[in-house]
Amino acid sequence: MTASNRPAGLPHAADRPPVAYDRAPSHSGLIAERDVAVPMRDGVNLSVDVYRPDTDEKLPVLLAFSIYNKDLQGPDVAATLPPQPAWSSLWAGLLEAGDTKYFVSRGYVHVIGSPRNVGKSDGGGSRLWDSYDLIEWIARQPWCDGNVGMVGISGFGAEQLHAARQNPPHLKAIFPLDPRGAYGVLGSFREEYPGGVLHLFRYLIMHFAAIHGTRGKPGALPPEREALWEEAMRNPDFRMYPHLLNVLTQKGQHMPPYFELLINPYDSEEAVRDAEAKLADIEVPTYTGSGWYAYTYKTHLQGAQSYFEKITAPKKLMFAGPAHLERPFHTLHGEILRWHDHWLKGLDTGIMAEPPVRYWVMGAEEWREGTDWPLPETQWTKLYLDSWERLRSDPFVPSSVDDERPPDAFVQMPPTQTNAVAKLRYLTDPLPADLLVAGPMVLNLFAAIDQDDTNWFVTIKDVGPDVSVRSVREGEREIPAGLPEREVTRGWLKASHRAIDPERSTPWRPWHPLTRAAQQKVVPGEVTEYAIEILATANLFRRGHRICVEIASADMPTGVGGATNAEYVPNHIVSSRTTLHTIYHDAARPSHLLLPVIPQA
């Protein structure tokens, strides 16, 4: 464990690691060169902004490069829009290139750029080598000492790992927070849509994007894609959302990436094999991570874990707290500086002498460290679903009354008929001692439905404290209403994507192929086993609290018109049919939650 450097009695900070690293500013003055044209190997010009100290000294460079408009980054925006917390109405996720003033004053050049077809960059051709060519152009500039690192979060994080796959000679280190999924070029289907359940995150943020679009009457698509479009147009789950039908009818003219998702909502085995072959070839030192907030839109949290697992270069992993980082992005910059000071300036910052994993523990509100992820000391522990909304630790006994326990059930109507989400809840008794859970989870579920498909939604909550008892006495029969509860994480699985790849799976992370070929409809009424991946977290369930599992098949927008009140908490595309869900828990069908319990000293 790592001790915090804060004075006793003061709260921890989930956006500041316990090692307080900083250097006093070494440079004053800032030279800004905006809209600099940078030629790519095919003659297309990218547009970049260069911010550097007012000096003739050659310095290392930190590049922030992303599909998000460079004109929304940089010190001018930060001067008029001070950092906003996630609950601010002015919070905007795409302000992610980093604190220019901080980097420049500490002896770095900060370059912010856009790839082709975005913002002021030219269009045309392939963007495959844009980041590589830009890095090598930077290294040749008179203000660069030949050392280039990369910074930025989310889209800027994904681009860092895209560049690192190509190992540009002058790229010396990257710090890709919230990096998007690893099993694709700049993200992956499986890590953005775990379990194959589609959501509206990309639809929501594309309203604020700067990708060059096309206009005109939608025309015919190539025959194979026309067939996919026709299939999507017949999908009743899509058609009940007017804003999705609007994207489909325009056949790729409006929000092209989301159109592609709707007509082909599957993973690619080719993309998976390509990632497995190339990720281990990354030679660039990589510090990745995310925050426990990211289970809502999944891709960053999942991608950080996959990259850390597959990369063999020097690497570190960090999971921050549950509150989304402020925008414009400026937090964790001391750790970013410590990483790049080590690799680009050759300073002894001590960063590589520490354990490679650092994670924030909710409930305890403190940082802890580990040697790997999942943590090697994990005790994988089963909690069994039981009748009367109970979650128990002792297994069912074969050839006993446990054979006869009846199932539970709920019915979900579609959004065309209700805003209500039907669900079942299962809770432990109040815990006799603190219990630390850190890592991924799985709900192994035996269930039947009366349709040929559904979407499983699993929510883990921390409920309590609860000092009640349950007895036959009046007032003690039910768990008290109004107990505090805090959502910890979630998991999802489309029932028709239940197939498992045993070679790629582990007990704590089932690998569902999520391909069109692997999809299989459910036989209505047949009891089917599902392994539902629940996204990783770290939470200390305190003594007297209850662990809660909620099972549902839908969620609803928090706003109107199909929108949500926060772009990074998207709702999902759910079934257009009323569906009966029956959950089994008995000796022959022991539905259970697999928990990563971490022993405590």
XYZ file of C-alpha atoms in Angstrom:
601
model
C 0.000 0.000 0.000
C 1.094 3.538 -0.617
C 0.699 6.096 2.129
C -0.786 9.392 1.114
C 1.328 12.507 1.533
C -1.666 14.558 2.726
C -1.882 15.762 6.316
C -3.914 13.497 8.599
C -7.611 14.270 8.661
C -7.816 15.887 5.226
C -9.695 14.193 2.376
C -7.921 12.296 -0.362
C -7.984 13.472 -3.966
C -8.904 10.868 -6.567
C -7.480 13.046 -9.350
C -4.066 13.457 -7.691
C -1.892 10.374 -7.060
C -0.272 10.156 -3.613
C 3.208 10.862 -4.992
C 3.216 14.651 -5.245
C 5.567 15.452 -8.128
C 6.073 18.846 -9.658
C 8.878 21.096 -10.776
C 8.900 24.820 -10.408
C 8.266 26.593 -13.716
C 11.555 26.951 -15.592
C 10.432 29.073 -18.525
C 8.360 32.224 -18.897
C 6.658 33.624 -21.921
C 4.751 31.669 -24.552
C 5.066 31.769 -28.338
C 1.962 30.591 -30.188
C 2.051 29.556 -33.854
C -1.434 28.608 -34.984
C -2.727 26.812 -38.068
C 0.720 25.606 -39.119
C 0.484 23.438 -42.250
C 2.344 20.143 -41.924
C 2.713 18.068 -45.128
C 2.092 14.329 -44.954
C 3.819 11.779 -47.184
C 0.967 11.998 -49.720
C 0.947 15.804 -49.852
C -2.118 16.346 -47.639
C -1.538 19.132 -45.106
C -2.503 18.785 -41.472
C -3.210 21.846 -39.362
C -1.462 22.148 -35.991
C -0.919 24.732 -33.274
C 2.531 25.035 -31.707
C 2.948 26.501 -28.204
C 6.515 26.862 -26.980
C 8.533 28.763 -24.405
C 10.029 32.085 -25.417
C 13.555 30.701 -25.813
C 16.010 29.554 -28.482
C 16.670 26.383 -26.486
C 15.787 23.061 -28.114
C 13.221 21.278 -25.952
C 11.264 18.034 -25.875
C 7.776 18.124 -27.348
C 4.443 16.831 -26.057
C 2.040 16.180 -28.911
C -1.740 16.097 -28.470
C -3.410 14.743 -31.612
C -7.049 13.765 -32.062
C -10.215 13.876 -34.138
C -11.451 16.625 -31.810
C -11.109 20.147 -33.140
C -7.763 21.641 -32.138
C -9.380 25.093 -31.966
C -11.225 23.940 -28.827
C -7.969 23.167 -27.020
C -5.056 25.341 -25.968
C -4.550 28.228 -23.534
C -7.063 30.654 -25.054
C -9.983 28.313 -24.407
C -8.726 27.559 -20.898
C -8.481 31.295 -20.186
C -12.172 31.857 -20.899
C -13.504 28.525 -19.633
C -11.971 27.621 -16.271
C -11.934 23.903 -15.432
C -15.478 22.564 -15.110
C -16.517 19.564 -12.997
C -18.506 16.821 -14.675
C -21.771 18.132 -13.220
C -21.336 21.554 -14.825
C -23.625 22.360 -17.741
C -20.514 23.632 -19.578
C -18.455 20.460 -19.118
C -17.426 19.197 -22.571
C -15.556 15.928 -22.902
C -13.587 16.913 -25.986
C -11.471 19.585 -24.207
C -8.773 16.984 -23.675
C -5.372 18.100 -25.015
C -3.964 19.107 -21.623
C -2.837 22.248 -19.800
C -0.643 24.095 -22.293
C 0.529 26.696 -19.777
C 1.638 23.978 -17.355
C 3.651 22.031 -19.936
C 5.265 25.057 -21.610
C 6.294 26.705 -18.341
C 8.071 23.494 -17.335
C 10.186 23.266 -20.455
C 8.112 21.455 -23.046
C 6.704 22.441 -26.416
C 3.002 21.608 -26.642
C 1.776 20.782 -30.158
C -1.953 20.290 -30.741
C -3.148 18.982 -34.091
C -5.991 17.456 -36.056
C -5.765 14.579 -38.543
C -6.977 14.913 -42.101
C -10.712 15.450 -42.648
C -11.014 17.165 -39.263
C -11.288 20.887 -38.565
C -8.764 22.924 -40.561
C -6.754 19.947 -41.803
C -7.087 19.017 -45.463
C -9.157 16.053 -46.564
C -8.560 13.093 -48.812
C -6.433 9.976 -48.675
C -5.730 7.648 -45.773
C -4.962 8.921 -42.277
C -3.070 5.743 -41.339
C 0.325 7.485 -41.091
C -0.751 10.965 -40.016
C 0.456 10.721 -36.422
C 3.696 8.982 -37.452
C 4.525 11.636 -40.075
C 3.622 14.468 -37.720
C 5.898 13.097 -34.976
C 8.828 12.829 -37.370
C 8.138 16.354 -38.713
C 8.165 17.682 -35.153
C 11.517 16.010 -34.462
C 13.068 17.958 -37.374
C 11.946 21.389 -36.181
C 14.542 23.834 -34.800
C 12.719 24.077 -31.440
C 12.707 20.303 -30.841
C 15.575 18.376 -29.232
C 14.508 15.156 -30.980
C 12.455 13.771 -28.085
C 8.706 13.547 -28.610
C 6.095 12.343 -26.149
C 2.324 12.347 -26.389
C -0.386 13.568 -24.016
C -4.130 13.950 -23.850
C -7.147 11.988 -22.794
C -9.833 9.933 -24.576
C -9.604 10.614 -28.326
C -6.135 12.043 -27.712
C -5.314 8.868 -25.779
C -6.481 6.563 -28.553
C -4.290 8.375 -31.075
C -1.229 7.853 -28.867
C -1.581 4.083 -29.016
C -2.319 4.201 -32.731
C 1.027 5.976 -33.148
C 2.792 3.629 -30.742
C 1.739 0.618 -32.830
C 3.891 2.130 -35.608
C 6.868 2.844 -33.296
C 8.008 6.182 -34.803
C 11.767 6.576 -34.160
C 11.401 9.836 -32.207
C 8.410 8.861 -30.071
C 9.963 8.217 -26.656
C 6.936 7.854 -24.322
C 3.144 8.168 -24.216
C 0.603 8.822 -21.457
C -2.757 7.737 -22.924
C -5.438 8.175 -20.281
C -8.888 6.888 -21.311
C -7.376 5.337 -24.440
C -10.424 3.667 -26.056
C -10.485 -0.024 -26.925
C -7.404 -1.969 -27.917
C -8.928 -4.397 -30.431
C -9.260 -1.915 -33.279
C -7.360 0.869 -35.011
C -8.735 3.759 -32.912
C -11.131 1.873 -30.673
C -12.934 -1.435 -30.729
C -16.483 -2.725 -30.875
C -16.047 -5.242 -28.077
C -14.674 -2.743 -25.563
C -17.114 0.013 -26.415
C -20.122 -2.328 -26.531
C -19.285 -5.169 -24.104
C -21.754 -7.975 -24.490
C -22.819 -6.538 -27.841
C -25.408 -4.164 -26.316
C -25.418 -0.926 -28.315
C -25.589 2.490 -26.660
C -25.754 6.090 -27.830
C -22.427 7.515 -26.648
C -21.026 8.041 -30.152
C -24.326 9.413 -31.384
C -24.370 11.984 -28.587
C -20.793 13.214 -28.952
C -20.969 13.356 -32.749
C -23.262 16.323 -32.388
C -20.154 18.205 -31.207
C -17.591 16.763 -33.630
C -15.633 18.523 -36.373
C -15.375 15.690 -38.914
C -15.885 16.931 -42.464
C -19.244 15.713 -43.730
C -20.975 15.340 -47.072
C -24.306 16.698 -48.166
C -26.737 15.683 -50.821
C -29.439 13.165 -51.600
C -28.543 9.732 -50.186
C -27.631 7.378 -53.013
C -27.396 3.641 -53.440
C -24.729 1.782 -51.502
C -22.616 -1.072 -52.863
C -24.777 -4.238 -52.990
C -23.352 -5.861 -49.841
C -23.730 -2.674 -47.802
C -27.175 -2.017 -49.279
C -28.246 -5.416 -47.922
C -26.889 -4.530 -44.487
C -28.729 -1.204 -44.620
C -32.001 -2.901 -45.538
C -31.557 -5.327 -42.636
C -30.952 -2.439 -40.227
C -33.999 -0.590 -41.565
C -36.117 -3.638 -40.693
C -34.808 -3.831 -37.117
C -37.735 -2.850 -34.852
C -35.362 -2.057 -31.975
C -33.763 0.647 -34.146
C -36.979 1.905 -35.698
C -38.588 2.804 -32.373
C -35.865 5.460 -31.806
C -36.661 8.325 -34.245
C -33.163 9.817 -33.990
C -31.596 6.476 -34.991
C -34.010 5.998 -37.847
C -33.003 9.485 -39.005
C -29.353 8.344 -39.193
C -30.319 5.181 -41.075
C -32.530 6.837 -43.680
C -29.699 9.147 -44.720
C -27.502 6.147 -45.592
C -24.217 7.444 -44.234
C -24.607 11.124 -45.096
C -25.310 11.990 -41.459
C -22.988 10.760 -38.658
C -21.158 8.242 -40.887
C -19.409 6.321 -38.081
C -22.663 5.756 -36.206
C -24.383 4.721 -39.435
C -21.680 2.091 -39.894
C -22.332 0.793 -36.390
C -26.067 0.485 -36.994
C -25.729 -1.468 -40.235
C -22.978 -3.751 -38.917
C -23.193 -3.970 -35.094
C -20.673 -6.772 -34.667
C -17.062 -7.332 -33.753
C -14.477 -8.457 -36.279
C -12.330 -11.530 -35.717
C -9.824 -10.003 -38.127
C -9.506 -6.880 -35.927
C -8.995 -9.052 -32.845
C -6.259 -11.139 -34.464
C -4.553 -7.995 -35.778
C -4.498 -6.464 -32.290
C -3.210 -9.651 -30.710
C -0.371 -9.722 -33.237
C 0.616 -6.042 -33.012
C 0.096 -4.891 -29.425
C 3.055 -6.884 -28.141
C 5.264 -5.147 -30.735
C 4.778 -1.713 -29.154
C 8.201 -0.507 -27.981
C 7.129 2.898 -26.636
C 6.953 3.195 -22.817
C 3.262 3.479 -21.993
C 1.431 4.835 -18.951
C -2.274 4.182 -19.434
C -5.355 4.176 -17.273
C -8.854 5.418 -16.766
C -11.229 6.091 -13.889
C -14.054 4.193 -12.281
C -16.403 6.709 -13.930
C -15.670 5.087 -17.291
C -17.827 1.997 -16.833
C -20.722 4.103 -18.132
C -19.298 4.302 -21.652
C -16.922 1.394 -21.217
C -14.374 1.803 -24.016
C -11.745 3.670 -21.987
C -11.910 1.435 -18.921
C -11.824 -1.737 -20.988
C -9.155 -0.507 -23.365
C -6.735 0.543 -20.627
C -6.835 -2.959 -19.149
C -6.342 -4.639 -22.529
C -3.402 -2.419 -23.452
C -1.743 -2.983 -20.091
C -2.167 -6.734 -20.449
C -0.810 -6.966 -23.995
C 1.990 -4.355 -24.091
C 5.437 -5.691 -23.180
C 7.290 -2.321 -23.245
C 7.809 -0.488 -19.933
C 4.297 0.227 -18.691
C 2.145 1.495 -15.865
C -1.588 1.431 -15.147
C -3.691 3.818 -13.063
C -7.395 3.833 -12.200
C -8.654 7.135 -10.772
C -11.847 7.785 -8.826
C -15.551 7.781 -9.734
C -15.906 11.466 -10.663
C -15.124 12.326 -14.279
C -12.034 14.498 -14.668
C -12.535 18.230 -15.138
C -12.526 19.861 -18.564
C -10.477 21.542 -19.933
C -8.322 18.568 -18.915
C -5.673 19.585 -16.400
C -5.739 16.973 -13.637
C -3.073 14.313 -13.015
C -0.560 16.578 -14.738
C 2.010 16.077 -12.001
C 2.060 12.374 -12.826
C 2.189 13.130 -16.564
C 5.133 15.442 -15.957
C 6.905 12.831 -13.819
C 6.524 10.226 -16.575
C 7.798 12.444 -19.375
C 10.554 13.990 -17.247
C 11.859 10.436 -16.816
C 11.689 9.382 -20.475
C 12.185 12.683 -22.338
C 14.398 14.701 -20.000
C 16.274 11.857 -18.269
C 15.415 13.097 -14.761
C 15.352 10.727 -11.806
C 11.686 10.976 -10.856
C 11.455 7.550 -9.184
C 8.478 6.603 -11.303
C 9.840 3.280 -12.540
C 10.870 2.176 -9.053
C 7.235 1.929 -7.936
C 4.763 -0.945 -8.443
C 3.252 -0.760 -11.925
C -0.413 -0.545 -10.862
C -2.090 2.223 -8.890
C -5.833 2.255 -8.213
C -8.301 4.356 -6.260
C -10.456 2.471 -3.759
C -13.962 3.871 -3.451
C -15.434 3.516 0.009
C -11.959 3.772 1.552
C -11.245 6.928 -0.501
C -7.552 6.181 -0.883
C -4.915 5.073 -3.385
C -3.427 1.590 -3.325
C -0.828 -0.191 -5.440
C -0.412 -3.591 -7.057
C 2.052 -5.643 -9.040
C -0.352 -6.618 -11.833
C -3.991 -6.403 -12.911
C -6.106 -8.244 -11.962
C -4.272 -8.224 -8.651
C -2.383 -11.515 -8.141
C -3.604 -11.790 -4.546
C -7.263 -11.841 -5.636
C -9.465 -14.422 -3.946
C -12.183 -15.214 -6.463
C -15.328 -15.570 -4.374
C -18.847 -16.673 -5.311
C -22.048 -15.109 -4.005
C -25.204 -17.024 -4.927
C -28.539 -15.518 -5.961
C -31.293 -16.765 -3.650
C -35.029 -16.301 -3.191
C -36.504 -13.372 -1.284
C -33.946 -11.016 -2.933
C -31.032 -12.566 -1.040
C -27.375 -12.925 -2.015
C -25.617 -15.630 -0.019
C -22.074 -16.937 0.292
C -22.831 -20.618 0.967
C -23.412 -22.776 -2.144
C -26.577 -24.730 -2.860
C -26.651 -28.291 -1.515
C -27.437 -30.992 -4.116
C -30.145 -33.552 -3.341
C -31.744 -31.288 -0.763
C -34.510 -28.721 -0.568
C -32.195 -26.492 -2.605
C -33.308 -28.547 -5.630
C -36.795 -27.110 -5.334
C -36.190 -23.368 -5.027
C -38.557 -21.597 -7.440
C -37.289 -18.973 -9.915
C -37.870 -15.219 -9.827
C -39.266 -13.193 -12.705
C -39.752 -9.692 -14.084
C -41.421 -8.267 -17.188
C -39.977 -5.362 -19.147
C -42.140 -3.319 -21.510
C -40.419 -1.325 -24.281
C -39.756 2.445 -24.244
C -42.764 2.895 -26.531
C -44.947 2.005 -23.525
C -43.078 2.959 -20.362
C -40.207 4.871 -18.816
C -40.110 2.378 -15.928
C -37.261 -0.122 -15.665
C -38.295 -3.488 -14.214
C -35.629 -5.289 -12.194
C -34.796 -7.868 -9.566
C -32.587 -7.026 -6.581
C -30.390 -9.412 -4.594
C -28.584 -8.251 -1.424
C -26.229 -9.799 1.088
C -26.849 -9.518 4.800
C -25.027 -6.562 6.366
C -21.325 -7.393 6.148
C -19.636 -8.418 9.413
C -16.347 -6.783 8.379
C -14.947 -4.490 5.691
C -14.640 -6.277 2.326
C -12.363 -4.963 -0.446
C -13.452 -5.833 -3.985
C -11.021 -4.835 -6.754
C -11.047 -6.124 -10.308
C -13.481 -7.459 -12.910
C -16.569 -9.486 -11.993
C -18.865 -11.981 -13.701
C -22.520 -12.832 -13.154
C -23.070 -16.460 -14.133
C -26.801 -16.494 -14.729
C -29.322 -19.246 -15.498
C -32.415 -17.709 -17.045
C -35.265 -18.148 -19.521
C -37.068 -15.559 -21.641
C -40.283 -15.758 -23.670
C -38.735 -14.072 -26.738
C -35.747 -15.023 -28.899
C -33.494 -12.251 -27.550
C -33.066 -9.718 -24.766
C -30.400 -7.521 -23.206
C -29.108 -8.293 -19.727
C -28.174 -5.315 -17.540
C -26.371 -6.036 -14.256
C -25.683 -3.312 -11.693
C -23.500 -3.644 -8.599
C -24.337 -1.325 -5.701
C -23.001 -0.560 -2.250
C -26.061 -0.291 0.030
C -26.023 0.906 3.612
C -24.981 1.183 6.293
C -27.832 -0.982 7.544
C -28.199 -1.876 11.230
C -31.609 -3.477 10.823
C -32.598 -7.048 11.519
C -35.252 -9.044 9.657
C -37.799 -10.900 11.709
C -41.523 -11.614 11.728
C -42.085 -8.619 13.975
C -43.961 -5.734 12.425
C -41.572 -3.102 11.117
C -38.682 -5.590 10.848
C -39.854 -7.787 7.979
C -38.412 -5.748 5.121
C -35.079 -4.160 4.394
C -35.600 -0.526 5.404
C -36.605 1.831 2.631
C -34.381 4.814 1.988
C -31.037 3.183 2.769
C -28.131 5.050 1.166
C -26.961 3.313 -1.991
C -24.164 3.997 -4.422
C -23.787 2.455 -7.867
C -20.347 0.904 -8.281
C -20.269 -0.629 -11.762
C -22.343 -2.423 -14.395
C -22.233 -5.246 -16.922
C -24.149 -5.994 -20.127
C -24.826 -8.923 -22.441
C -27.115 -9.338 -25.422
C -28.598 -12.799 -24.980
C -27.881 -13.793 -28.582
C -24.187 -12.957 -28.032
C -23.830 -15.459 -25.158
C -21.335 -17.699 -27.049
C -17.954 -18.065 -25.320
C -14.479 -18.392 -26.826
C -12.853 -20.746 -24.275
C -9.302 -20.095 -25.463
C -9.557 -16.344 -24.891
C -11.727 -16.495 -21.765
C -10.730 -16.524 -18.121
C -13.063 -17.276 -15.190
C -13.163 -13.532 -14.422
C -13.447 -12.238 -18.003
C -15.606 -14.239 -20.436
C -14.711 -13.610 -24.050
C -17.820 -13.359 -26.208
C -16.924 -13.324 -29.932
C -19.667 -10.736 -30.656
C -19.408 -11.566 -34.360
C -22.304 -12.011 -36.757
C -21.301 -15.662 -37.226
C -21.281 -16.393 -33.487
C -24.670 -14.812 -32.797
C -27.394 -17.297 -31.872
C -30.990 -16.514 -31.012
C -32.439 -17.881 -27.777
C -35.053 -20.645 -27.736
C -38.056 -19.047 -25.975
C -38.781 -20.717 -22.644
C -35.518 -22.669 -22.562
C -33.266 -22.211 -19.516
C -29.985 -20.816 -20.824
C -26.693 -20.088 -19.077
C -25.097 -16.665 -19.483
C -21.682 -15.391 -18.372
C -22.158 -11.629 -18.060
C -18.969 -9.585 -17.807
C -19.196 -6.822 -15.193
C -16.702 -4.034 -15.660
C -13.802 -3.755 -13.242
C -13.940 -1.579 -10.164
C -12.384 -1.145 -6.720
C -14.667 -0.593 -3.751
C -14.384 -1.134 -0.015
C -17.751 -2.395 1.195
C -17.751 -1.287 4.806
C -18.920 -3.322 7.760
C -22.709 -3.048 8.015
C -23.118 -2.391 4.285
C -24.756 -4.769 1.817
C -23.511 -5.896 -1.600
C -26.374 -5.510 -4.068
C -26.872 -7.068 -7.515
C -29.638 -5.664 -9.713
C -30.746 -7.486 -12.868
C -32.716 -5.664 -15.564
C -33.067 -5.665 -19.348
C -33.292 -1.959 -20.121
C -32.360 1.552 -19.189
C -34.000 4.798 -20.236
C -32.695 8.206 -21.330
C -32.365 10.723 -18.518
C -33.482 13.513 -20.830
C -36.141 13.832 -23.521
C -36.068 13.315 -27.254
C -33.847 10.266 -26.884
C -31.067 12.248 -25.228
C -29.302 12.033 -21.889
C -28.306 14.831 -19.582
C -24.627 13.846 -19.823
C -22.922 12.688 -23.002
C -20.773 10.110 -21.204
C -23.699 8.386 -19.440
C -25.488 7.075 -22.543
C -28.590 4.957 -22.583
C -28.767 1.731 -24.565
C -30.810 0.481 -27.504
C -33.207 -1.973 -25.879
C -35.850 -4.407 -27.044
C -39.015 -3.218 -28.739
C -40.935 -6.247 -27.392
C -42.445 -6.875 -23.984
C -40.371 -9.684 -22.497
C -40.742 -12.015 -19.518
C -37.420 -12.829 -17.799
C -37.208 -15.793 -15.404
C -34.138 -16.118 -13.149
C -33.217 -19.542 -11.721
C -31.248 -20.176 -8.532
C -31.155 -23.741 -7.264
C -28.719 -26.649 -6.899
C -28.864 -27.553 -10.595
C -28.821 -23.921 -11.797
C -26.693 -21.992 -9.265
C -26.750 -18.421 -10.563
C -23.898 -16.597 -8.858
C -21.723 -13.504 -8.828
C -17.949 -14.006 -9.025
C -16.259 -11.323 -6.909
C -12.561 -10.300 -6.830
C -12.011 -10.137 -3.066
C -8.667 -8.684 -1.954
C -7.366 -9.864 1.442
C -6.653 -7.066 3.856
C -3.864 -6.866 6.380
